[in-house]
């Protein structure tokens, strides 16, 4: 997320432009077209339409323009459903995943979709070292070994050999998101330049087999997806899905009240609450697997002291923040592993305890506290949460100067390990496997600056526990589900004593405001919301 910078006036100007694009009369903005879904949200982080190069913010578009081998159920993301693959198997040694594709699927270009297209798409990510290569690298895939490990034994079979022991279920979950889609290699080849495998062309074009295709993208303005009438699952009900850049919450609220948009996706709590009695909309909240956390850099000698980190744990008003500041944004959660995942536990009894914090700080050599900085995004709810934490820290003598900024200013400093305190969002959890959360927040196999393991937030905070690393690796490889569950529970109990650098205080909730006449819309907790079955009751 980045700092909101647009005004309501410019947003309404965009609304007029959109009405002309849709063919609606410019004089009336009372309703969006019956065969089109229009969404409003911030597009500041939308940088590319290339599925292999996306940073994650583009995942919803990708999920509608392209197809995955497998998908997860939006009501239960632990449940894996068929996609391009009708079936899949895991070998007895858990090192080979085999997928059988549907016969007769075609790309939007009319080219047949084969296993070779899937294999080419996966290899391309690593061989070009695109943004989505991180996921593959985390399993041990490289540009050198991917050709031998990801293959197509026949036109309808994809085989993936895992380069290192792991839980194959984790690999399956990861294949349902990110850039693991089938790209039309023949179409892309027509637009290749200087061996870029279509990278320049794919940035602003689509080459998928999905329910929609890219019609037009104007960065920080609009993105239009057009119906693929020949979609193999059947033509979508909506002719178009249109995203409008409305970074300001008030602009979204005004737009959905007027009927200019059908779904508002990034409104603040005040504007959402103001619409709770509006009979023309419904408020829908989805619990995600990611967390909000207070993070401390252990490169700083103060926070390298366990007693200081424990003092910080006692300087957060968990109930007050979640009850007053987090409605529509999050729900109280103090553990690293997301709710309902294997091995999840009830919250520990952490509470605001200023005397205890003062005692710990005095034992650590800071009887009068100290000065520090607290980095935070400028988007809600972060400023309010930062102010609350600043206040409770001050009661123990910690003078925290709030440094507010956009994503690069806040997380960029964290990725470089050049911060002191941060209120962040992330911590894994895009998939329901507990390893996802632990890998992001706790696991750190190489704590050197040279490792540059910026995908691991534990590394960013310089937290390093060889014991927990070993426990996490052992739990991942355990074959007995009950034993594996018990291991993840034990890891979380150890976390209480070790006091890592990141302390979760809330689990992320995404709240959207949806027009009453929209049917079949369900926001996906894996950020792969699909519009192929969405319709309007008109």
Coordinates of C-alpha atoms in Angstrom, one line a residue:
X1 CA 0.0 0.0 0.0
X2 CA 1.2 3.5 -0.6
X3 CA 0.2 7.0 0.4
X4 CA -3.2 8.1 -1.0
X5 CA -2.7 11.1 -3.2
X6 CA -5.7 11.5 -5.4
X7 CA -8.6 13.9 -4.6
X8 CA -12.3 13.2 -4.9
X9 CA -12.5 15.7 -7.8
X10 CA -10.1 13.7 -9.8
X11 CA -11.9 10.5 -8.9
X12 CA -15.2 11.9 -10.2
X13 CA -13.4 13.0 -13.4
X14 CA -12.3 9.4 -13.8
X15 CA -15.9 8.3 -13.3
X16 CA -17.0 10.4 -16.3
X17 CA -14.2 8.9 -18.4
X18 CA -15.3 5.5 -17.4
X19 CA -18.9 6.1 -18.3
X20 CA -17.8 7.0 -21.8
X21 CA -15.6 3.9 -22.0
X22 CA -18.6 1.7 -20.9
X23 CA -20.9 3.4 -23.3
X24 CA -23.1 4.7 -20.5
X25 CA -24.7 8.2 -20.8
X26 CA -22.3 10.7 -19.2
X27 CA -25.2 12.7 -17.7
X28 CA -26.3 9.8 -15.4
X29 CA -24.1 7.9 -13.1
X30 CA -26.9 6.1 -11.2
X31 CA -26.0 2.6 -12.2
X32 CA -23.2 0.6 -13.8
X33 CA -24.1 -1.3 -16.9
X34 CA -26.0 -4.5 -16.3
X35 CA -23.4 -6.7 -18.0
X36 CA -20.4 -5.2 -16.3
X37 CA -18.8 -5.3 -12.9
X38 CA -17.0 -2.1 -11.8
X39 CA -14.6 -2.1 -8.8
X40 CA -13.0 0.8 -7.1
X41 CA -9.7 0.5 -5.2
X42 CA -6.1 1.8 -5.2
X43 CA -4.0 0.7 -8.1
X44 CA -0.8 2.3 -7.0
X45 CA 1.0 -1.1 -6.6
X46 CA -0.2 -2.5 -10.0
X47 CA 3.0 -2.6 -12.1
X48 CA 2.7 -5.3 -14.7
X49 CA 0.3 -7.9 -16.3
X50 CA 3.1 -10.4 -16.7
X51 CA 2.1 -13.3 -14.3
X52 CA 5.7 -14.3 -13.8
X53 CA 6.8 -10.7 -12.9
X54 CA 3.9 -9.6 -10.7
X55 CA 4.6 -8.5 -7.1
X56 CA 1.4 -10.0 -5.7
X57 CA -0.9 -7.0 -6.0
X58 CA -1.8 -8.1 -9.5
X59 CA -2.8 -11.7 -8.5
X60 CA -6.6 -11.2 -8.9
X61 CA -6.2 -10.0 -12.5
X62 CA -3.9 -12.9 -13.2
X63 CA -6.4 -15.4 -11.8
X64 CA -9.1 -14.1 -14.2
X65 CA -6.9 -13.9 -17.3
X66 CA -5.0 -17.2 -16.8
X67 CA -5.7 -20.7 -15.4
X68 CA -3.8 -22.6 -12.7
X69 CA -3.3 -26.3 -12.7
X70 CA -5.3 -26.4 -9.4
X71 CA -7.3 -23.9 -7.3
X72 CA -8.4 -23.5 -3.7
X73 CA -12.0 -23.2 -2.5
X74 CA -12.8 -19.6 -1.6
X75 CA -14.8 -20.8 1.4
X76 CA -12.1 -23.1 2.6
X77 CA -8.6 -22.4 1.2
X78 CA -7.3 -25.7 2.6
X79 CA -9.4 -27.5 0.0
X80 CA -7.8 -28.0 -3.4
X81 CA -10.0 -28.1 -6.5
X82 CA -9.3 -29.1 -10.1
X83 CA -8.2 -26.4 -12.6
X84 CA -6.4 -27.2 -15.8
X85 CA -5.6 -30.5 -14.1
X86 CA -8.4 -32.9 -13.5
X87 CA -6.4 -35.0 -11.2
X88 CA -3.0 -35.1 -9.5
X89 CA -0.9 -37.6 -7.5
X90 CA 2.0 -37.5 -5.1
X91 CA 4.6 -40.3 -5.4
X92 CA 5.2 -42.6 -2.4
X93 CA 8.6 -40.9 -1.7
X94 CA 6.8 -37.5 -1.8
X95 CA 9.3 -36.2 -4.3
X96 CA 7.2 -36.2 -7.5
X97 CA 3.9 -34.5 -8.3
X98 CA 2.1 -35.6 -11.4
X99 CA -0.8 -33.6 -13.0
X100 CA -3.2 -34.9 -15.7
X101 CA -4.6 -32.1 -17.8
X102 CA -8.0 -31.7 -19.4
X103 CA -8.1 -32.5 -23.1
X104 CA -9.3 -29.9 -25.6
X105 CA -8.6 -26.7 -23.7
X106 CA -7.6 -23.7 -25.8
X107 CA -5.9 -20.4 -25.1
X108 CA -7.8 -17.2 -25.9
X109 CA -5.8 -17.0 -29.1
X110 CA -7.2 -20.4 -30.2
X111 CA -3.9 -22.2 -29.7
X112 CA -4.3 -25.6 -28.0
X113 CA -3.1 -25.6 -24.4
X114 CA -0.7 -28.5 -23.7
X115 CA 1.5 -29.7 -20.9
X116 CA 4.4 -28.2 -22.8
X117 CA 2.9 -24.7 -22.3
X118 CA 2.6 -25.2 -18.6
X119 CA 6.2 -26.4 -18.4
X120 CA 7.5 -23.6 -20.5
X121 CA 5.6 -21.1 -18.3
X122 CA 7.1 -22.4 -15.1
X123 CA 10.6 -22.6 -16.5
X124 CA 10.4 -19.1 -17.9
X125 CA 10.0 -17.6 -14.4
X126 CA 13.2 -19.0 -13.1
X127 CA 15.2 -18.7 -16.3
X128 CA 14.4 -15.0 -16.5
X129 CA 14.7 -14.7 -12.7
X130 CA 11.3 -12.9 -12.6
X131 CA 9.6 -11.7 -9.3
X132 CA 7.7 -14.9 -8.9
X133 CA 10.9 -17.0 -8.9
X134 CA 11.2 -16.5 -5.1
X135 CA 8.5 -19.1 -4.5
X136 CA 10.3 -21.7 -6.7
X137 CA 13.7 -20.9 -5.2
X138 CA 12.3 -21.5 -1.7
X139 CA 11.8 -25.1 -2.7
X140 CA 15.3 -25.4 -4.2
X141 CA 14.4 -24.9 -7.9
X142 CA 17.0 -23.0 -9.9
X143 CA 17.4 -21.8 -13.5
X144 CA 19.9 -24.7 -13.9
X145 CA 17.8 -27.5 -12.6
X146 CA 14.3 -26.6 -13.6
X147 CA 14.6 -28.1 -17.0
X148 CA 15.2 -31.5 -15.5
X149 CA 12.7 -31.1 -12.7
X150 CA 9.7 -29.7 -14.5
X151 CA 8.8 -31.7 -17.5
X152 CA 6.0 -32.8 -19.8
X153 CA 6.1 -36.6 -20.4
X154 CA 3.2 -36.3 -22.8
X155 CA 0.9 -33.5 -24.1
X156 CA -1.5 -34.0 -21.1
X157 CA 0.9 -34.7 -18.3
X158 CA 2.9 -32.3 -16.2
X159 CA 5.5 -33.7 -13.8
X160 CA 7.3 -31.8 -11.1
X161 CA 10.1 -33.4 -9.2
X162 CA 11.0 -31.6 -5.9
X163 CA 14.7 -30.8 -5.6
X164 CA 14.7 -31.3 -1.8
X165 CA 12.6 -33.0 0.8
X166 CA 9.5 -31.0 1.8
X167 CA 5.8 -31.4 2.5
X168 CA 4.3 -31.8 -0.9
X169 CA 1.1 -30.3 0.4
X170 CA 2.9 -27.0 0.7
X171 CA 4.0 -27.2 -2.9
X172 CA 0.4 -27.9 -4.0
X173 CA -0.9 -24.9 -2.2
X174 CA 1.8 -22.7 -3.8
X175 CA 0.8 -23.9 -7.2
X176 CA -2.7 -22.4 -6.7
X177 CA -1.4 -18.8 -6.6
X178 CA 1.2 -16.4 -7.7
X179 CA 2.6 -16.8 -11.2
X180 CA 2.1 -20.6 -11.5
X181 CA -0.2 -20.2 -14.5
X182 CA -0.2 -21.5 -18.1
X183 CA 1.0 -18.9 -20.6
X184 CA 0.4 -19.2 -24.4
X185 CA 4.0 -19.8 -25.5
X186 CA 3.2 -19.7 -29.2
X187 CA 1.5 -16.4 -28.9
X188 CA 4.3 -15.0 -26.7
X189 CA 6.9 -16.2 -29.2
X190 CA 5.4 -13.8 -31.8
X191 CA 6.3 -10.9 -29.6
X192 CA 9.7 -11.9 -28.2
X193 CA 12.4 -9.4 -28.5
X194 CA 16.1 -10.0 -27.9
X195 CA 15.4 -13.3 -26.0
X196 CA 13.1 -11.7 -23.4
X197 CA 10.5 -14.5 -23.8
X198 CA 7.9 -11.9 -24.3
X199 CA 8.6 -10.0 -21.1
X200 CA 8.2 -6.5 -22.6
X201 CA 5.0 -7.5 -24.4
X202 CA 3.4 -9.4 -21.5
X203 CA 3.8 -6.4 -19.2
X204 CA 0.8 -4.8 -21.0
X205 CA -0.9 -7.8 -22.7
X206 CA -2.4 -11.1 -21.8
X207 CA -1.8 -14.6 -23.2
X208 CA -3.9 -16.9 -21.1
X209 CA -6.8 -19.3 -21.2
X210 CA -8.8 -17.7 -18.5
X211 CA -12.4 -16.4 -18.3
X212 CA -11.3 -12.9 -19.2
X213 CA -8.7 -11.2 -21.4
X214 CA -7.0 -7.9 -21.0
X215 CA -8.6 -5.2 -23.1
X216 CA -7.0 -2.1 -21.8
X217 CA -4.8 -1.0 -18.9
X218 CA -4.0 2.6 -18.1
X219 CA -1.8 2.6 -14.9
X220 CA -3.3 4.4 -12.0
X221 CA -6.5 4.9 -14.0
X222 CA -8.5 1.9 -15.2
X223 CA -8.0 -1.7 -16.1
X224 CA -10.6 -3.5 -18.3
X225 CA -11.0 -7.2 -18.6
X226 CA -13.1 -8.5 -21.5
X227 CA -15.2 -11.7 -21.5
X228 CA -13.6 -14.8 -23.2
X229 CA -16.8 -16.1 -24.9
X230 CA -15.0 -19.4 -25.7
X231 CA -13.9 -20.1 -22.1
X232 CA -13.6 -23.8 -21.5
X233 CA -15.8 -23.7 -18.4
X234 CA -18.4 -21.7 -20.3
X235 CA -18.7 -18.0 -21.1
X236 CA -18.7 -15.7 -18.1
X237 CA -21.9 -14.0 -17.3
X238 CA -20.4 -10.5 -17.3
X239 CA -19.1 -8.9 -20.5
X240 CA -16.5 -6.8 -18.7
X241 CA -14.8 -6.5 -15.3
X242 CA -13.5 -2.9 -14.9
X243 CA -11.2 -1.7 -12.1
X244 CA -11.1 2.0 -11.3
X245 CA -8.2 3.7 -9.5
X246 CA -10.0 5.2 -6.5
X247 CA -7.2 5.4 -3.8
X248 CA -9.2 7.6 -1.5
X249 CA -11.8 6.0 0.8
X250 CA -14.2 8.9 0.5
X251 CA -14.2 8.7 -3.2
X252 CA -15.1 5.0 -3.1
X253 CA -17.9 5.7 -0.6
X254 CA -19.3 8.4 -2.8
X255 CA -19.0 6.2 -5.9
X256 CA -20.8 3.2 -4.5
X257 CA -23.5 5.4 -2.9
X258 CA -24.1 6.9 -6.4
X259 CA -24.0 3.5 -8.1
X260 CA -20.8 4.4 -10.1
X261 CA -19.1 1.2 -8.8
X262 CA -20.4 -2.2 -7.8
X263 CA -17.6 -3.1 -5.3
X264 CA -15.5 -0.9 -3.1
X265 CA -12.3 -2.7 -2.0
X266 CA -10.1 -0.4 0.0
X267 CA -12.3 1.8 2.1
X268 CA -11.4 2.8 5.7
X269 CA -13.4 1.8 8.7
X270 CA -15.2 5.1 9.1
X271 CA -16.6 5.0 5.6
X272 CA -17.5 1.3 5.8
X273 CA -19.3 1.9 9.1
X274 CA -21.2 4.8 7.5
X275 CA -22.7 2.4 5.0
X276 CA -23.8 -0.3 7.4
X277 CA -27.4 0.8 7.2
X278 CA -27.5 1.5 3.5
X279 CA -29.9 -1.1 2.0
X280 CA -28.4 -0.9 -1.4
X281 CA -25.0 -2.5 -0.3
X282 CA -23.7 -5.3 1.8
X283 CA -20.6 -5.4 3.8
X284 CA -18.5 -8.5 3.4
X285 CA -15.4 -9.4 5.6
X286 CA -12.9 -12.1 4.9
X287 CA -10.3 -13.4 7.4
X288 CA -7.0 -13.7 5.7
X289 CA -3.9 -15.8 6.8
X290 CA -1.6 -12.8 7.1
X291 CA -1.0 -10.8 10.3
X292 CA -0.3 -7.3 11.6
X293 CA 2.8 -7.2 13.8
X294 CA 5.1 -5.0 15.8
X295 CA 8.6 -5.8 14.6
X296 CA 12.0 -4.9 16.2
X297 CA 15.4 -5.1 14.4
X298 CA 17.8 -7.3 16.4
X299 CA 20.6 -5.6 14.5
X300 CA 20.0 -2.8 17.0
X301 CA 21.8 -3.8 20.3
X302 CA 18.8 -2.7 22.4
X303 CA 16.4 -5.0 20.6
X304 CA 18.9 -7.8 20.5
X305 CA 18.3 -8.1 24.3
X306 CA 15.5 -10.5 24.9
X307 CA 14.4 -8.5 27.9
X308 CA 13.8 -5.4 25.8
X309 CA 11.7 -7.4 23.3
X310 CA 9.8 -8.9 26.2
X311 CA 9.1 -5.4 27.5
X312 CA 7.7 -4.5 24.1
X313 CA 5.4 -7.5 24.3
X314 CA 4.0 -6.0 27.5
X315 CA 3.6 -2.5 26.0
X316 CA 0.9 -3.3 23.5
X317 CA -2.8 -2.8 24.4
X318 CA -3.9 -5.8 22.4
X319 CA -7.6 -5.6 23.4
X320 CA -7.9 -1.9 23.1
X321 CA -6.3 -1.8 19.6
X322 CA -8.3 -4.7 18.3
X323 CA -11.6 -3.5 19.8
X324 CA -11.4 0.1 18.8
X325 CA -9.0 0.4 15.9
X326 CA -9.1 -2.9 14.0
X327 CA -12.8 -3.5 13.2
X328 CA -13.0 -4.2 9.4
X329 CA -9.2 -4.5 9.3
X330 CA -8.3 -7.4 11.7
X331 CA -9.2 -9.6 14.6
X332 CA -7.1 -10.2 17.7
X333 CA -4.4 -12.8 17.1
X334 CA -1.1 -13.1 19.0
X335 CA 0.4 -16.3 17.5
X336 CA 2.6 -16.7 14.4
X337 CA 0.4 -19.4 12.9
X338 CA -2.9 -18.2 11.5
X339 CA -6.2 -19.2 13.0
X340 CA -7.7 -22.6 11.9
X341 CA -4.4 -23.8 10.4
X342 CA -2.8 -27.1 11.5
X343 CA -1.3 -26.6 14.9
X344 CA -2.9 -23.3 15.6
X345 CA -3.4 -22.5 19.3
X346 CA -5.6 -20.2 21.4
X347 CA -4.0 -16.8 22.0
X348 CA -1.5 -16.5 24.9
X349 CA -2.5 -14.2 27.7
X350 CA -0.5 -11.2 26.7
X351 CA -1.7 -7.9 28.2
X352 CA -0.6 -4.3 28.5
X353 CA 1.6 -4.4 31.7
X354 CA 3.6 -1.1 32.1
X355 CA 5.1 -2.0 35.5
X356 CA 6.4 -5.3 34.2
X357 CA 7.8 -3.6 31.1
X358 CA 9.6 -1.0 33.2
X359 CA 11.1 -3.8 35.3
X360 CA 12.4 -5.6 32.3
X361 CA 13.9 -2.4 30.8
X362 CA 15.6 -1.6 34.0
X363 CA 17.1 -5.1 34.1
X364 CA 18.3 -4.6 30.6
X365 CA 20.1 -1.4 31.5
X366 CA 17.4 1.1 30.4
X367 CA 15.7 2.3 33.6
X368 CA 14.7 5.6 32.0
X369 CA 13.8 4.0 28.6
X370 CA 15.4 5.2 25.3
X371 CA 14.6 6.9 22.1
X372 CA 13.8 5.0 18.9
X373 CA 11.9 5.2 15.6
X374 CA 8.7 3.5 14.6
X375 CA 8.1 3.0 10.9
X376 CA 4.5 2.7 9.7
X377 CA 2.5 3.0 6.4
X378 CA 0.4 6.1 6.0
X379 CA -2.7 4.1 5.1
X380 CA -5.4 3.2 7.7
X381 CA -5.3 1.5 10.2
X382 CA -1.6 2.0 10.6
X383 CA -1.4 5.6 11.8
X384 CA -3.9 5.1 14.6
X385 CA -2.2 1.9 15.7
X386 CA 1.1 3.6 15.7
X387 CA -0.2 6.4 17.9
X388 CA -1.7 3.9 20.3
X389 CA 1.6 2.0 20.6
X390 CA 3.6 5.2 20.8
X391 CA 1.5 6.2 23.8
X392 CA 1.8 2.9 25.7
X393 CA 5.6 2.7 25.0
X394 CA 6.0 6.3 26.4
X395 CA 4.5 5.1 29.7
X396 CA 7.6 2.9 30.1
X397 CA 10.0 5.7 29.0
X398 CA 10.4 4.6 25.4
X399 CA 10.2 7.7 23.2
X400 CA 9.2 6.3 19.7
X401 CA 9.3 8.8 16.9
X402 CA 6.8 7.8 14.2
X403 CA 8.2 7.7 10.7
X404 CA 5.2 7.5 8.3
X405 CA 5.6 6.7 4.6
X406 CA 4.7 4.6 1.6
X407 CA 5.5 1.0 1.0
X408 CA 9.0 1.5 -0.3
X409 CA 9.9 3.9 2.5
X410 CA 8.6 1.5 5.2
X411 CA 9.2 -2.0 3.9
X412 CA 12.2 -0.9 1.8
X413 CA 14.0 0.0 5.0
X414 CA 13.0 -3.3 6.5
X415 CA 14.3 -5.2 3.5
X416 CA 17.6 -3.4 3.8
X417 CA 17.6 -4.2 7.6
X418 CA 17.9 -0.4 8.2
X419 CA 15.1 0.1 10.8
X420 CA 14.4 0.0 14.5
X421 CA 10.7 -0.6 15.1
X422 CA 8.0 -1.2 12.5
X423 CA 4.3 -1.9 12.5
X424 CA 4.0 -4.2 9.5
X425 CA 1.6 -6.5 7.6
X426 CA 2.5 -9.9 6.2
X427 CA 4.0 -12.8 8.0
X428 CA 3.1 -15.4 5.4
X429 CA -0.3 -17.0 5.3
X430 CA -1.3 -16.7 1.7
X431 CA -1.8 -20.5 1.9
X432 CA -3.2 -22.4 4.9
X433 CA 0.0 -24.4 5.6
X434 CA 1.5 -23.4 9.0
X435 CA 5.0 -23.5 7.4
X436 CA 3.9 -20.4 5.4
X437 CA 3.6 -18.3 8.5
X438 CA 6.7 -19.8 10.2
X439 CA 8.9 -19.5 7.2
X440 CA 8.1 -15.8 6.9
X441 CA 8.2 -14.7 10.6
X442 CA 10.6 -17.1 12.3
X443 CA 12.7 -19.2 9.9
X444 CA 16.1 -17.7 9.0
X445 CA 18.8 -20.2 7.8
X446 CA 21.4 -17.5 7.1
X447 CA 21.5 -14.3 9.2
X448 CA 24.3 -12.6 7.3
X449 CA 23.6 -9.3 5.5
X450 CA 25.1 -10.9 2.4
X451 CA 22.3 -13.6 2.3
X452 CA 19.8 -10.9 1.3
X453 CA 16.9 -13.2 2.2
X454 CA 14.4 -10.4 2.0
X455 CA 11.4 -12.7 1.4
X456 CA 11.9 -13.8 5.0
X457 CA 10.7 -11.2 7.4
X458 CA 12.5 -12.9 10.2
X459 CA 15.8 -12.3 8.3
X460 CA 14.8 -8.7 7.8
X461 CA 14.5 -8.3 11.5
X462 CA 17.8 -10.2 12.1
X463 CA 16.1 -12.8 14.2
X464 CA 18.0 -16.1 14.2
X465 CA 17.3 -19.2 16.2
X466 CA 19.1 -22.4 15.1
X467 CA 16.8 -24.4 17.4
X468 CA 13.6 -23.1 15.9
X469 CA 15.0 -23.4 12.4
X470 CA 15.6 -27.1 13.1
X471 CA 12.2 -27.6 14.6
X472 CA 10.5 -25.9 11.6
X473 CA 12.4 -28.0 9.1
X474 CA 11.6 -31.2 11.1
X475 CA 7.9 -30.4 11.3
X476 CA 7.7 -29.7 7.6
X477 CA 9.0 -33.2 6.8
X478 CA 6.9 -35.2 9.3
X479 CA 4.5 -37.6 7.5
X480 CA 2.2 -38.4 10.4
X481 CA -0.5 -35.6 10.4
X482 CA -1.0 -35.9 14.2
X483 CA 2.7 -35.7 15.0
X484 CA 3.1 -32.8 12.6
X485 CA 0.3 -31.0 14.3
X486 CA 1.8 -31.5 17.7
X487 CA 5.2 -30.3 16.4
X488 CA 3.6 -27.0 15.2
X489 CA 2.0 -26.6 18.6
X490 CA 5.3 -27.1 20.3
X491 CA 7.0 -24.6 18.1
X492 CA 4.5 -21.9 19.1
X493 CA 5.0 -22.7 22.7
X494 CA 8.7 -22.2 22.3
X495 CA 8.1 -18.9 20.5
X496 CA 6.6 -17.6 23.7
X497 CA 9.9 -18.2 25.6
X498 CA 12.2 -17.2 22.8
X499 CA 10.5 -13.9 22.0
X500 CA 11.1 -13.4 18.3
X501 CA 11.5 -10.1 16.6
X502 CA 8.0 -10.0 15.3
X503 CA 5.0 -9.9 17.6
X504 CA 1.6 -10.4 15.9
X505 CA -1.3 -8.5 17.4
X506 CA -4.1 -9.0 14.8
X507 CA -4.9 -11.3 11.9
X508 CA -5.8 -9.5 8.7
X509 CA -9.4 -9.0 7.6
X510 CA -10.3 -7.7 4.2
X511 CA -13.6 -5.9 4.1
X512 CA -15.4 -5.0 0.9
X513 CA -18.6 -3.1 0.3
X514 CA -20.7 -4.8 -2.5
X515 CA -23.8 -3.6 -4.3
X516 CA -26.9 -5.7 -3.4
X517 CA -27.6 -6.7 -7.0
X518 CA -24.2 -8.4 -7.4
X519 CA -24.5 -12.2 -7.2
X520 CA -21.9 -14.9 -6.9
X521 CA -19.1 -12.6 -5.7
X522 CA -16.8 -14.0 -3.0
X523 CA -13.5 -12.5 -2.1
X524 CA -10.9 -15.2 -2.1
X525 CA -8.6 -15.3 1.0
X526 CA -5.7 -16.3 -1.3
X527 CA -6.2 -13.1 -3.3
X528 CA -7.4 -15.1 -6.4
X529 CA -11.0 -13.8 -6.5
X530 CA -12.6 -15.0 -9.8
X531 CA -15.4 -13.3 -11.7
X532 CA -16.4 -16.1 -14.0
X533 CA -19.6 -16.9 -12.1
X534 CA -20.5 -13.3 -11.0
X535 CA -23.7 -11.8 -12.2
X536 CA -26.2 -9.0 -11.5
X537 CA -29.8 -9.4 -10.4
X538 CA -31.3 -7.1 -13.0

